[in-house]
Structure formats: C-alpha cells, structure tokens
Amino acid sequence: SAVISQKPSRDICQRGTSLTIQCQVDSQVTMMFWYRQQPGQSLTLIATANQGSEATYESGFVIDKFPISRPNLTFSTLTVSNMSPEDSSIYLCSVEKGPTSYEQYFGPGTRLTVT
Amino acid sequence: DQQVKQNSPSLSVQEGRISILNCDYTNSMFDYFLWYKKYPAEGPTFLISISSIKDKNEDGRFTVFLNKSAKHLSLHIVPSQPGDSAVYFCAFTGGTSYGKLTFGQGTILTVHP
C-alpha cells in the first residue's frame, strides 16, 4: 500500500490569506485526488491532478480558489486562496491503489481553521 | 443533489453482536462500491468493496451486500469489536466518474465492551 504524508497536519489562518498544503507519496502514481471534508460533512472531491497536465476541477470548485500543482509523480500541492471561515475543513489527498483499481489510499489530512 | 445517503448518523452496538451499516444511492451509473473506515485525525482507510456483478463480498468479519434493484448497499461486521468504533463511509464510482469517489455522509459506529 502507498504511504502518503501531508504537511501541515493542521493550521490556523486568518481570513484573506492563503495556505499551501503538500502531499507526498512514497511511490509513483498517475492520478492524485484532493478532497475536502467540512465539519460534520462527507468527503467531497475538489479536483483530480495528473502529472504534466492541468488539474480537473469538480463542479463548485475553481482553479483561482484552489490552485493545484503536480510537478512529478510523487508530489502535489493544493493552495486554499483568499481564505474565509467557510474554508475551515479537513483537506485530504489520495491516490489510486493501481491503474486497474478503484480503491484509493488517503493521506492523514490537513485540518484548517480560518479565523 | 445527494446521490448517496447514509440515513443513520450513528449506530451503537454491543461487543460481539452484529453491526449493520446502510447506504442508499440514486445514480444508476455507479457500478463499483466501497466502504471506508475513518478514525479521528486520520485519513479514511479502505475496508471492502464490491462490483455491480456481485451481490455479496466477504473479507473476514466484514461482508458487503449489494441490492442493485433497490440501489442499496450494506456492510455487516460480525462479531463487532470495540476497535471497530469509527466513522464508516460508503463510496461509489462508475459511469462518467470512474476513478472519482462519491462518498456518503458517514455513520458513527460505537461498539461497547
């Protein structure tokens, strides 16, 4: 199984600022996913990040608010821009188990609080 | 538009008894179904899955049942153990969304010793 780490594990930020979350995988993967879990809610897919191409965003999420980088096959970043309290959530990255599997491995998450 | 519903936000079970978690979905394009377990301060961990060509899949204490006509998915844990206490999410993929998981709202399972 893939081992995924995220940095930071948690942060408290002021509104109007931006935070970049890093996701590192211990093996090369084609697709990486970014999810958000708002308080008391389910996990919602923000975007899919493939190396060498622009991220694909889900309905309700835009690149200006959540820019994503995918510089290589083991690393990705998600930036939460111009934050408001509504952005307070757990942000998780995940990777597919394999090219023929729908299972995903998840990182431990980044707990973001915006004041 | 909630495509996936876990109608029970919480479930409390005695150790050794069966835990049954349920999930309903509306998107008939879903054809691969998964269950994840999540402990506080950790990411979700994959438990068990089932494809639409099956109606049951077992892995140790965990069994997943799929009723496609009713668009209903369930997870049975037997016997339940205190270490099973966690939030359980059903997740779905299929159709034009292959590779992308749609999650239910989660059910908090508490197993009492």
JSON list of N, CA and C in Angstrom, two decimals, chain B residues 12-63:
[
{"chain": "B", "resi": 12, "resn": "SER", "atom": "N", "xyz": [-25.04, 2.31, 17.68]},
{"chain": "B", "resi": 12, "resn": "SER", "atom": "CA", "xyz": [-24.40, 1.81, 18.89]},
{"chain": "B", "resi": 12, "resn": "SER", "atom": "C", "xyz": [-24.68, 0.31, 19.01]},
{"chain": "B", "resi": 13, "resn": "VAL", "atom": "N", "xyz": [-23.61, -0.46, 19.23]},
{"chain": "B", "resi": 13, "resn": "VAL", "atom": "CA", "xyz": [-23.73, -1.93, 19.23]},
{"chain": "B", "resi": 13, "resn": "VAL", "atom": "C", "xyz": [-22.91, -2.50, 20.38]},
{"chain": "B", "resi": 14, "resn": "GLN", "atom": "N", "xyz": [-23.38, -3.60, 20.91]},
{"chain": "B", "resi": 14, "resn": "GLN", "atom": "CA", "xyz": [-22.64, -4.30, 21.96]},
{"chain": "B", "resi": 14, "resn": "GLN", "atom": "C", "xyz": [-21.55, -5.16, 21.33]},
{"chain": "B", "resi": 15, "resn": "GLU", "atom": "N", "xyz": [-20.42, -5.22, 22.00]},
{"chain": "B", "resi": 15, "resn": "GLU", "atom": "CA", "xyz": [-19.32, -6.07, 21.54]},
{"chain": "B", "resi": 15, "resn": "GLU", "atom": "C", "xyz": [-19.82, -7.49, 21.31]},
{"chain": "B", "resi": 16, "resn": "GLY", "atom": "N", "xyz": [-19.39, -8.10, 20.19]},
{"chain": "B", "resi": 16, "resn": "GLY", "atom": "CA", "xyz": [-19.78, -9.46, 19.88]},
{"chain": "B", "resi": 16, "resn": "GLY", "atom": "C", "xyz": [-21.03, -9.57, 19.02]},
{"chain": "B", "resi": 17, "resn": "ARG", "atom": "N", "xyz": [-21.81, -8.49, 18.99]},
{"chain": "B", "resi": 17, "resn": "ARG", "atom": "CA", "xyz": [-23.03, -8.51, 18.18]},
{"chain": "B", "resi": 17, "resn": "ARG", "atom": "C", "xyz": [-22.73, -8.05, 16.76]},
{"chain": "B", "resi": 18, "resn": "ILE", "atom": "N", "xyz": [-23.73, -8.08, 15.91]},
{"chain": "B", "resi": 18, "resn": "ILE", "atom": "CA", "xyz": [-23.57, -7.66, 14.53]},
{"chain": "B", "resi": 18, "resn": "ILE", "atom": "C", "xyz": [-23.81, -6.16, 14.39]},
{"chain": "B", "resi": 19, "resn": "SER", "atom": "N", "xyz": [-22.97, -5.51, 13.59]},
{"chain": "B", "resi": 19, "resn": "SER", "atom": "CA", "xyz": [-23.20, -4.11, 13.21]},
{"chain": "B", "resi": 19, "resn": "SER", "atom": "C", "xyz": [-23.63, -4.11, 11.75]},
{"chain": "B", "resi": 20, "resn": "ILE", "atom": "N", "xyz": [-24.68, -3.38, 11.45]},
{"chain": "B", "resi": 20, "resn": "ILE", "atom": "CA", "xyz": [-25.17, -3.28, 10.07]},
{"chain": "B", "resi": 20, "resn": "ILE", "atom": "C", "xyz": [-25.24, -1.81, 9.70]},
{"chain": "B", "resi": 21, "resn": "LEU", "atom": "N", "xyz": [-24.45, -1.44, 8.72]},
{"chain": "B", "resi": 21, "resn": "LEU", "atom": "CA", "xyz": [-24.43, -0.06, 8.24]},
{"chain": "B", "resi": 21, "resn": "LEU", "atom": "C", "xyz": [-25.01, -0.04, 6.83]},
{"chain": "B", "resi": 22, "resn": "ASN", "atom": "N", "xyz": [-25.81, 0.99, 6.55]},
{"chain": "B", "resi": 22, "resn": "ASN", "atom": "CA", "xyz": [-26.56, 1.03, 5.30]},
{"chain": "B", "resi": 22, "resn": "ASN", "atom": "C", "xyz": [-26.27, 2.28, 4.48]},
{"chain": "B", "resi": 23, "resn": "CYS", "atom": "N", "xyz": [-26.48, 2.14, 3.20]},
{"chain": "B", "resi": 23, "resn": "CYS", "atom": "CA", "xyz": [-26.23, 3.22, 2.27]},
{"chain": "B", "resi": 23, "resn": "CYS", "atom": "C", "xyz": [-27.20, 3.08, 1.10]},
{"chain": "B", "resi": 24, "resn": "ASP", "atom": "N", "xyz": [-27.82, 4.17, 0.69]},
{"chain": "B", "resi": 24, "resn": "ASP", "atom": "CA", "xyz": [-28.69, 4.18, -0.48]},
{"chain": "B", "resi": 24, "resn": "ASP", "atom": "C", "xyz": [-28.12, 5.13, -1.52]},
{"chain": "B", "resi": 25, "resn": "TYR", "atom": "N", "xyz": [-28.30, 4.80, -2.78]},
{"chain": "B", "resi": 25, "resn": "TYR", "atom": "CA", "xyz": [-27.80, 5.67, -3.84]},
{"chain": "B", "resi": 25, "resn": "TYR", "atom": "C", "xyz": [-28.85, 5.83, -4.92]},
{"chain": "B", "resi": 26, "resn": "THR", "atom": "N", "xyz": [-28.69, 6.88, -5.71]},
{"chain": "B", "resi": 26, "resn": "THR", "atom": "CA", "xyz": [-29.67, 7.16, -6.75]},
{"chain": "B", "resi": 26, "resn": "THR", "atom": "C", "xyz": [-29.09, 7.04, -8.15]},
{"chain": "B", "resi": 27, "resn": "ASN", "atom": "N", "xyz": [-27.77, 7.17, -8.27]},
{"chain": "B", "resi": 27, "resn": "ASN", "atom": "CA", "xyz": [-27.15, 7.17, -9.59]},
{"chain": "B", "resi": 27, "resn": "ASN", "atom": "C", "xyz": [-26.99, 5.74, -10.10]},
{"chain": "B", "resi": 28, "resn": "SER", "atom": "N", "xyz": [-27.75, 5.38, -11.12]},
{"chain": "B", "resi": 28, "resn": "SER", "atom": "CA", "xyz": [-27.71, 4.00, -11.62]},
{"chain": "B", "resi": 28, "resn": "SER", "atom": "C", "xyz": [-26.43, 3.71, -12.39]},
{"chain": "B", "resi": 29, "resn": "MET", "atom": "N", "xyz": [-25.61, 4.75, -12.63]},
{"chain": "B", "resi": 29, "resn": "MET", "atom": "CA", "xyz": [-24.35, 4.54, -13.33]},
{"chain": "B", "resi": 29, "resn": "MET", "atom": "C", "xyz": [-23.25, 4.01, -12.40]},
{"chain": "B", "resi": 30, "resn": "PHE", "atom": "N", "xyz": [-23.47, 4.13, -11.09]},
{"chain": "B", "resi": 30, "resn": "PHE", "atom": "CA", "xyz": [-22.48, 3.59, -10.17]},
{"chain": "B", "resi": 30, "resn": "PHE", "atom": "C", "xyz": [-22.39, 2.08, -10.35]},
{"chain": "B", "resi": 31, "resn": "ASP", "atom": "N", "xyz": [-21.19, 1.55, -10.48]},
{"chain": "B", "resi": 31, "resn": "ASP", "atom": "CA", "xyz": [-21.08, 0.10, -10.55]},
{"chain": "B", "resi": 31, "resn": "ASP", "atom": "C", "xyz": [-19.90, -0.46, -9.77]},
{"chain": "B", "resi": 32, "resn": "TYR", "atom": "N", "xyz": [-19.29, 0.36, -8.92]},
{"chain": "B", "resi": 32, "resn": "TYR", "atom": "CA", "xyz": [-18.28, -0.15, -8.02]},
{"chain": "B", "resi": 32, "resn": "TYR", "atom": "C", "xyz": [-18.48, 0.54, -6.69]},
{"chain": "B", "resi": 33, "resn": "PHE", "atom": "N", "xyz": [-18.51, -0.24, -5.63]},
{"chain": "B", "resi": 33, "resn": "PHE", "atom": "CA", "xyz": [-18.97, 0.25, -4.33]},
{"chain": "B", "resi": 33, "resn": "PHE", "atom": "C", "xyz": [-17.95, -0.10, -3.27]},
{"chain": "B", "resi": 34, "resn": "LEU", "atom": "N", "xyz": [-17.65, 0.85, -2.40]},
{"chain": "B", "resi": 34, "resn": "LEU", "atom": "CA", "xyz": [-16.60, 0.66, -1.41]},
{"chain": "B", "resi": 34, "resn": "LEU", "atom": "C", "xyz": [-17.07, 1.12, -0.04]},
{"chain": "B", "resi": 35, "resn": "TRP", "atom": "N", "xyz": [-16.43, 0.56, 0.97]},
{"chain": "B", "resi": 35, "resn": "TRP", "atom": "CA", "xyz": [-16.61, 1.04, 2.34]},
{"chain": "B", "resi": 35, "resn": "TRP", "atom": "C", "xyz": [-15.25, 1.47, 2.90]},
{"chain": "B", "resi": 36, "resn": "TYR", "atom": "N", "xyz": [-15.27, 2.61, 3.58]},
{"chain": "B", "resi": 36, "resn": "TYR", "atom": "CA", "xyz": [-14.08, 3.14, 4.22]},
{"chain": "B", "resi": 36, "resn": "TYR", "atom": "C", "xyz": [-14.37, 3.35, 5.70]},
{"chain": "B", "resi": 37, "resn": "LYS", "atom": "N", "xyz": [-13.33, 3.23, 6.49]},
{"chain": "B", "resi": 37, "resn": "LYS", "atom": "CA", "xyz": [-13.41, 3.49, 7.93]},
{"chain": "B", "resi": 37, "resn": "LYS", "atom": "C", "xyz": [-12.48, 4.66, 8.23]},
{"chain": "B", "resi": 38, "resn": "LYS", "atom": "N", "xyz": [-12.92, 5.54, 9.12]},
{"chain": "B", "resi": 38, "resn": "LYS", "atom": "CA", "xyz": [-12.11, 6.71, 9.45]},
{"chain": "B", "resi": 38, "resn": "LYS", "atom": "C", "xyz": [-12.06, 6.91, 10.96]},
{"chain": "B", "resi": 39, "resn": "TYR", "atom": "N", "xyz": [-10.84, 6.93, 11.48]},
{"chain": "B", "resi": 39, "resn": "TYR", "atom": "CA", "xyz": [-10.62, 7.30, 12.88]},
{"chain": "B", "resi": 39, "resn": "TYR", "atom": "C", "xyz": [-10.32, 8.79, 12.95]},
{"chain": "B", "resi": 40, "resn": "PRO", "atom": "N", "xyz": [-10.57, 9.42, 14.09]},
{"chain": "B", "resi": 40, "resn": "PRO", "atom": "CA", "xyz": [-10.25, 10.85, 14.24]},
{"chain": "B", "resi": 40, "resn": "PRO", "atom": "C", "xyz": [-8.79, 11.13, 13.93]},
{"chain": "B", "resi": 41, "resn": "ALA", "atom": "N", "xyz": [-8.53, 12.23, 13.27]},
{"chain": "B", "resi": 41, "resn": "ALA", "atom": "CA", "xyz": [-7.18, 12.70, 12.95]},
{"chain": "B", "resi": 41, "resn": "ALA", "atom": "C", "xyz": [-6.44, 11.77, 11.99]},
{"chain": "B", "resi": 42, "resn": "GLU", "atom": "N", "xyz": [-7.16, 10.88, 11.33]},
{"chain": "B", "resi": 42, "resn": "GLU", "atom": "CA", "xyz": [-6.55, 10.03, 10.32]},
{"chain": "B", "resi": 42, "resn": "GLU", "atom": "C", "xyz": [-7.35, 10.11, 9.02]},
{"chain": "B", "resi": 43, "resn": "GLY", "atom": "N", "xyz": [-6.70, 9.73, 7.92]},
{"chain": "B", "resi": 43, "resn": "GLY", "atom": "CA", "xyz": [-7.44, 9.64, 6.67]},
{"chain": "B", "resi": 43, "resn": "GLY", "atom": "C", "xyz": [-8.27, 8.37, 6.62]},
{"chain": "B", "resi": 44, "resn": "PRO", "atom": "N", "xyz": [-9.26, 8.32, 5.72]},
{"chain": "B", "resi": 44, "resn": "PRO", "atom": "CA", "xyz": [-10.07, 7.11, 5.58]},
{"chain": "B", "resi": 44, "resn": "PRO", "atom": "C", "xyz": [-9.21, 5.92, 5.16]},
{"chain": "B", "resi": 45, "resn": "THR", "atom": "N", "xyz": [-9.58, 4.76, 5.67]},
{"chain": "B", "resi": 45, "resn": "THR", "atom": "CA", "xyz": [-8.89, 3.52, 5.34]},
{"chain": "B", "resi": 45, "resn": "THR", "atom": "C", "xyz": [-9.86, 2.59, 4.61]},
{"chain": "B", "resi": 46, "resn": "PHE", "atom": "N", "xyz": [-9.42, 2.05, 3.48]},
{"chain": "B", "resi": 46, "resn": "PHE", "atom": "CA", "xyz": [-10.26, 1.15, 2.71]},
{"chain": "B", "resi": 46, "resn": "PHE", "atom": "C", "xyz": [-10.56, -0.12, 3.50]},
{"chain": "B", "resi": 47, "resn": "LEU", "atom": "N", "xyz": [-11.83, -0.55, 3.45]},
{"chain": "B", "resi": 47, "resn": "LEU", "atom": "CA", "xyz": [-12.24, -1.77, 4.15]},
{"chain": "B", "resi": 47, "resn": "LEU", "atom": "C", "xyz": [-12.54, -2.90, 3.19]},
{"chain": "B", "resi": 48, "resn": "ILE", "atom": "N", "xyz": [-13.51, -2.69, 2.32]},
{"chain": "B", "resi": 48, "resn": "ILE", "atom": "CA", "xyz": [-14.00, -3.76, 1.47]},
{"chain": "B", "resi": 48, "resn": "ILE", "atom": "C", "xyz": [-14.75, -3.12, 0.31]},
{"chain": "B", "resi": 49, "resn": "SER", "atom": "N", "xyz": [-14.83, -3.84, -0.81]},
{"chain": "B", "resi": 49, "resn": "SER", "atom": "CA", "xyz": [-15.53, -3.30, -1.97]},
{"chain": "B", "resi": 49, "resn": "SER", "atom": "C", "xyz": [-16.32, -4.41, -2.65]},
{"chain": "B", "resi": 50, "resn": "ILE", "atom": "N", "xyz": [-17.15, -3.99, -3.59]},
{"chain": "B", "resi": 50, "resn": "ILE", "atom": "CA", "xyz": [-17.94, -4.94, -4.38]},
{"chain": "B", "resi": 50, "resn": "ILE", "atom": "C", "xyz": [-18.25, -4.31, -5.73]},
{"chain": "B", "resi": 51, "resn": "SER", "atom": "N", "xyz": [-18.22, -5.12, -6.76]},
{"chain": "B", "resi": 51, "resn": "SER", "atom": "CA", "xyz": [-18.60, -4.62, -8.07]},
{"chain": "B", "resi": 51, "resn": "SER", "atom": "C", "xyz": [-20.05, -4.98, -8.34]},
{"chain": "B", "resi": 52, "resn": "SER", "atom": "N", "xyz": [-20.61, -4.34, -9.35]},
{"chain": "B", "resi": 52, "resn": "SER", "atom": "CA", "xyz": [-22.04, -4.49, -9.61]},
{"chain": "B", "resi": 52, "resn": "SER", "atom": "C", "xyz": [-22.42, -5.88, -10.11]},
{"chain": "B", "resi": 53, "resn": "ILE", "atom": "N", "xyz": [-21.43, -6.68, -10.50]},
{"chain": "B", "resi": 53, "resn": "ILE", "atom": "CA", "xyz": [-21.77, -8.02, -10.99]},
{"chain": "B", "resi": 53, "resn": "ILE", "atom": "C", "xyz": [-21.96, -9.00, -9.85]},
{"chain": "B", "resi": 54, "resn": "LYS", "atom": "N", "xyz": [-21.68, -8.55, -8.62]},
{"chain": "B", "resi": 54, "resn": "LYS", "atom": "CA", "xyz": [-21.85, -9.41, -7.45]},
{"chain": "B", "resi": 54, "resn": "LYS", "atom": "C", "xyz": [-22.92, -8.84, -6.54]},
{"chain": "B", "resi": 55, "resn": "ASP", "atom": "N", "xyz": [-23.42, -9.70, -5.63]},
{"chain": "B", "resi": 55, "resn": "ASP", "atom": "CA", "xyz": [-24.34, -9.18, -4.62]},
{"chain": "B", "resi": 55, "resn": "ASP", "atom": "C", "xyz": [-23.79, -9.35, -3.20]},
{"chain": "B", "resi": 56, "resn": "LYS", "atom": "N", "xyz": [-22.62, -9.97, -3.09]},
{"chain": "B", "resi": 56, "resn": "LYS", "atom": "CA", "xyz": [-22.05, -10.18, -1.77]},
{"chain": "B", "resi": 56, "resn": "LYS", "atom": "C", "xyz": [-20.54, -10.35, -1.90]},
{"chain": "B", "resi": 57, "resn": "ASN", "atom": "N", "xyz": [-19.82, -9.80, -0.93]},
{"chain": "B", "resi": 57, "resn": "ASN", "atom": "CA", "xyz": [-18.39, -10.00, -0.87]},
{"chain": "B", "resi": 57, "resn": "ASN", "atom": "C", "xyz": [-17.98, -10.04, 0.60]},
{"chain": "B", "resi": 58, "resn": "GLU", "atom": "N", "xyz": [-17.18, -11.06, 0.94]},
{"chain": "B", "resi": 58, "resn": "GLU", "atom": "CA", "xyz": [-16.77, -11.24, 2.33]},
{"chain": "B", "resi": 58, "resn": "GLU", "atom": "C", "xyz": [-15.27, -11.08, 2.49]},
{"chain": "B", "resi": 59, "resn": "ASP", "atom": "N", "xyz": [-14.88, -10.52, 3.63]},
{"chain": "B", "resi": 59, "resn": "ASP", "atom": "CA", "xyz": [-13.47, -10.45, 3.98]},
{"chain": "B", "resi": 59, "resn": "ASP", "atom": "C", "xyz": [-13.38, -10.50, 5.50]},
{"chain": "B", "resi": 60, "resn": "GLY", "atom": "N", "xyz": [-13.17, -11.70, 6.00]},
{"chain": "B", "resi": 60, "resn": "GLY", "atom": "CA", "xyz": [-13.08, -11.86, 7.45]},
{"chain": "B", "resi": 60, "resn": "GLY", "atom": "C", "xyz": [-14.39, -11.51, 8.13]},
{"chain": "B", "resi": 61, "resn": "ARG", "atom": "N", "xyz": [-14.32, -10.56, 9.06]},
{"chain": "B", "resi": 61, "resn": "ARG", "atom": "CA", "xyz": [-15.53, -10.17, 9.80]},
{"chain": "B", "resi": 61, "resn": "ARG", "atom": "C", "xyz": [-16.43, -9.24, 9.01]},
{"chain": "B", "resi": 62, "resn": "PHE", "atom": "N", "xyz": [-15.97, -8.79, 7.86]},
{"chain": "B", "resi": 62, "resn": "PHE", "atom": "CA", "xyz": [-16.70, -7.79, 7.08]},
{"chain": "B", "resi": 62, "resn": "PHE", "atom": "C", "xyz": [-17.35, -8.42, 5.85]},
{"chain": "B", "resi": 63, "resn": "THR", "atom": "N", "xyz": [-18.64, -8.13, 5.66]},
{"chain": "B", "resi": 63, "resn": "THR", "atom": "CA", "xyz": [-19.36, -8.58, 4.48]},
{"chain": "B", "resi": 63, "resn": "THR", "atom": "C", "xyz": [-20.12, -7.40, 3.90]}
]
